[in-house]
XYZ file of C-alpha atoms in Angstrom:
185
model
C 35.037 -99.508 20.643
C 36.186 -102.670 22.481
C 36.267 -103.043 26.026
C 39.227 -102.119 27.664
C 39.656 -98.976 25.313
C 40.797 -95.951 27.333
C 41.821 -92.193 26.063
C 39.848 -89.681 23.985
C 38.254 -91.598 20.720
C 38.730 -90.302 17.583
C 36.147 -87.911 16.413
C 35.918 -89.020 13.001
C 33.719 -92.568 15.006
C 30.768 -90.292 15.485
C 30.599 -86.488 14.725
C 28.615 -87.480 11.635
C 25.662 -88.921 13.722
C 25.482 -86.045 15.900
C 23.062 -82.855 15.081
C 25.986 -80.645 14.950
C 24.922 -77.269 13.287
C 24.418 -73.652 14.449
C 27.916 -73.194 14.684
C 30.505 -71.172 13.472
C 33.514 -73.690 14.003
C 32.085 -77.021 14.616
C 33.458 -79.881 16.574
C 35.598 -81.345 13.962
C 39.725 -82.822 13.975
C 41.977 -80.437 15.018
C 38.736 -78.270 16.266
C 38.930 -78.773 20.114
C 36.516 -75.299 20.964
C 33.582 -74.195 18.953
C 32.292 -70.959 17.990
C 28.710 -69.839 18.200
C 27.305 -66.402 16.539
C 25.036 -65.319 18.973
C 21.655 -62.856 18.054
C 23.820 -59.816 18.366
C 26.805 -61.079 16.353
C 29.068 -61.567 18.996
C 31.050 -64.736 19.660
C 30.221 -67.450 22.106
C 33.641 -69.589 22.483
C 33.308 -72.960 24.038
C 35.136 -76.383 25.251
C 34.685 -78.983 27.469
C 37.227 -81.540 29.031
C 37.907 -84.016 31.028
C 40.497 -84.724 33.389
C 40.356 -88.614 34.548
C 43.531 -89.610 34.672
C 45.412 -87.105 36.468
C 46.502 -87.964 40.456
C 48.921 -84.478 41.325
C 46.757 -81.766 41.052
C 43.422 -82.602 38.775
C 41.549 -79.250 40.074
C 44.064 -76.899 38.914
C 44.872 -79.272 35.324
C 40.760 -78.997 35.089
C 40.703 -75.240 34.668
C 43.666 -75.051 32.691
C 43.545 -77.041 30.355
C 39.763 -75.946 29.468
C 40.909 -72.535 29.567
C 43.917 -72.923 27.343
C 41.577 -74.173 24.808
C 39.486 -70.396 24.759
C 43.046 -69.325 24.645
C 43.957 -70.539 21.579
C 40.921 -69.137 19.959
C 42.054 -65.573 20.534
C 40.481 -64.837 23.597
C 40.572 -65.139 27.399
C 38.088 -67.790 29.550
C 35.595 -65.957 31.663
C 33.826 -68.502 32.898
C 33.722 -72.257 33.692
C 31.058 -75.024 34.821
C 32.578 -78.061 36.613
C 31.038 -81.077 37.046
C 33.044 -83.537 39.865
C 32.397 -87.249 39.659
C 34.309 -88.310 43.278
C 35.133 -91.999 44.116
C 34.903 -90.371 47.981
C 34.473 -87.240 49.636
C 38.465 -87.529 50.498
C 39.601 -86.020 46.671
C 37.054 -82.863 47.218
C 39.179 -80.478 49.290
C 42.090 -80.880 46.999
C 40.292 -80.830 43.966
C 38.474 -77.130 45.059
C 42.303 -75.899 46.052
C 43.538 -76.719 42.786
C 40.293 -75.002 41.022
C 40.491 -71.649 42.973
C 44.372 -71.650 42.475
C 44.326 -71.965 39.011
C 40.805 -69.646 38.466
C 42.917 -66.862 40.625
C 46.227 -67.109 38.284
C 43.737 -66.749 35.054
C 41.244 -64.439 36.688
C 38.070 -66.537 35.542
C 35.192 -67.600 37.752
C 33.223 -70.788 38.395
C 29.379 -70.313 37.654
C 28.321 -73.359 38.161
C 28.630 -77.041 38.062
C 27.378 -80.384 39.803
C 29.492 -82.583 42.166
C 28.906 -85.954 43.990
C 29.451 -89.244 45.140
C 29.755 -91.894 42.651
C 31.803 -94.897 44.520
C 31.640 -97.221 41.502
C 33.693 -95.434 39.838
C 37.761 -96.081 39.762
C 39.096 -92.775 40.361
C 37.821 -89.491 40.797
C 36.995 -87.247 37.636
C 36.414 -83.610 36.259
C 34.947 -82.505 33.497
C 35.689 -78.692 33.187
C 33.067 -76.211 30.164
C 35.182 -72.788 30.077
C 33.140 -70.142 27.693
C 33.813 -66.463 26.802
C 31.725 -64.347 24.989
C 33.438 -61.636 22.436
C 32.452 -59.329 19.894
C 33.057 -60.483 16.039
C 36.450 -61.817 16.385
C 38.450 -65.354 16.841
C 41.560 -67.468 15.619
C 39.858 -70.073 13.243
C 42.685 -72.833 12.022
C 41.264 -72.550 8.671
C 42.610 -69.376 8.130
C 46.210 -70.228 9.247
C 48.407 -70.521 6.053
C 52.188 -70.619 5.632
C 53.886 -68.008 6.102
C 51.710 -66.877 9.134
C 53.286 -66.004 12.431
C 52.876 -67.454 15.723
C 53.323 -65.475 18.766
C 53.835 -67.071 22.034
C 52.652 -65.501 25.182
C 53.316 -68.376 27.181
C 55.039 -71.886 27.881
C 54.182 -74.681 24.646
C 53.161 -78.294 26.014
C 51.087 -77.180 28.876
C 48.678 -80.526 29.453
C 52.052 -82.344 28.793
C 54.448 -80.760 30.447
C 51.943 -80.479 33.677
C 51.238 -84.783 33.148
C 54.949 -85.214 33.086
C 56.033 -83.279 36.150
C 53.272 -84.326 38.525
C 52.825 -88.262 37.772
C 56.362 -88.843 36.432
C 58.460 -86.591 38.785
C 60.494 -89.789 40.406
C 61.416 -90.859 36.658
C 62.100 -87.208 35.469
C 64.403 -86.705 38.866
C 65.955 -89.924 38.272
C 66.941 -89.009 34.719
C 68.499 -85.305 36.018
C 65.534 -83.239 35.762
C 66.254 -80.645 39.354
C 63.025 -80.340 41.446
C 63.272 -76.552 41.523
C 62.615 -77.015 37.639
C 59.511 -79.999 38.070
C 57.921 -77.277 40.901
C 57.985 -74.017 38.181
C 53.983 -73.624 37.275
């Protein structure tokens, strides 16, 4: 990686140097939870994230976007650790806001975590783990095959769609986009 990289790094890099085993759906491209058949064949479903970039609202994107990950796998996040890197204690109150908005909309709970101080750092960051535990069943893309249907249960393009109408708002208003339609969650 050369300096001045920045943005997720392509899996491919490193997954093979990493003891990845024990799992039903591994880390792998395309593969952004895992799966792991616990003793009494039920399902532990897991992801972890980070949100670095985001300015608006990086507390509630945190839980979200974890969360949406479980989604996808057929199931609904229970819980989530959070661990907040802050540049200053001055990003913590709105951080926590966003968190216990966005836990309270997808009725999941934060058990546990690790937060401080780090001033050399250039921005404040958030790494969200979201888990759920269920019994013998999950969405595995291996098993989707033409012909298949999707359902949609909610809005496509959440991580997106949230990026674009927090940090771009001026440019979205400026190109017609109403602000009843950027402040729709």
């Amino acid at each position: 990686m050369s300096r001045g990289f920045s943005g997720k790094v392509n899996i491919e890099k490193f997954i093979h140097e990493l003891p990845v085993r024990d799992c039903v759906v591994c880390p792998n491209l395309g593969e952004d939870a895992v799966v792991i058949s616990t003793k009494n064949y039920d399902y532990l479903i897991t992801h972890s994230d980070p949100i670095t970039e985001a300015l608006y609202d990086p507390g509630f994107l945190s839980i979200t976007l974890a969360c949406n990950y479980i989604n996808m796998k057929g199931s609904h996040c229970r819980w989530v650790i959070k661990t907040i890197l802050l540049q200053s204690l001055k990003d913590l109150d709105k951080i926590v806001a966003g968190e216990k908005e966005a836990c309270k909309i997808i009725n999941c709970k934060i058990v546990g975590g690790h937060t401080e101080v780090t001033p050399g750092i250039s921005s404040s960051s958030i790494v969200i783990t979201a888990t759920f535990s269920i019994s013998n069943n999950y969405l595995d893309i291996k098993n989707v095959k033409e012909g298949d249907y999707i359902v949609q249960v909610f809005n496509i393009g959440i991580e997106g769609t949230w990026i674009l109408a927090t940090e771009f708002k001026g440019l979205l208003k400026s190109k017609g986009i109403s602000e009843n339609l950027l402040q729709k969650r």
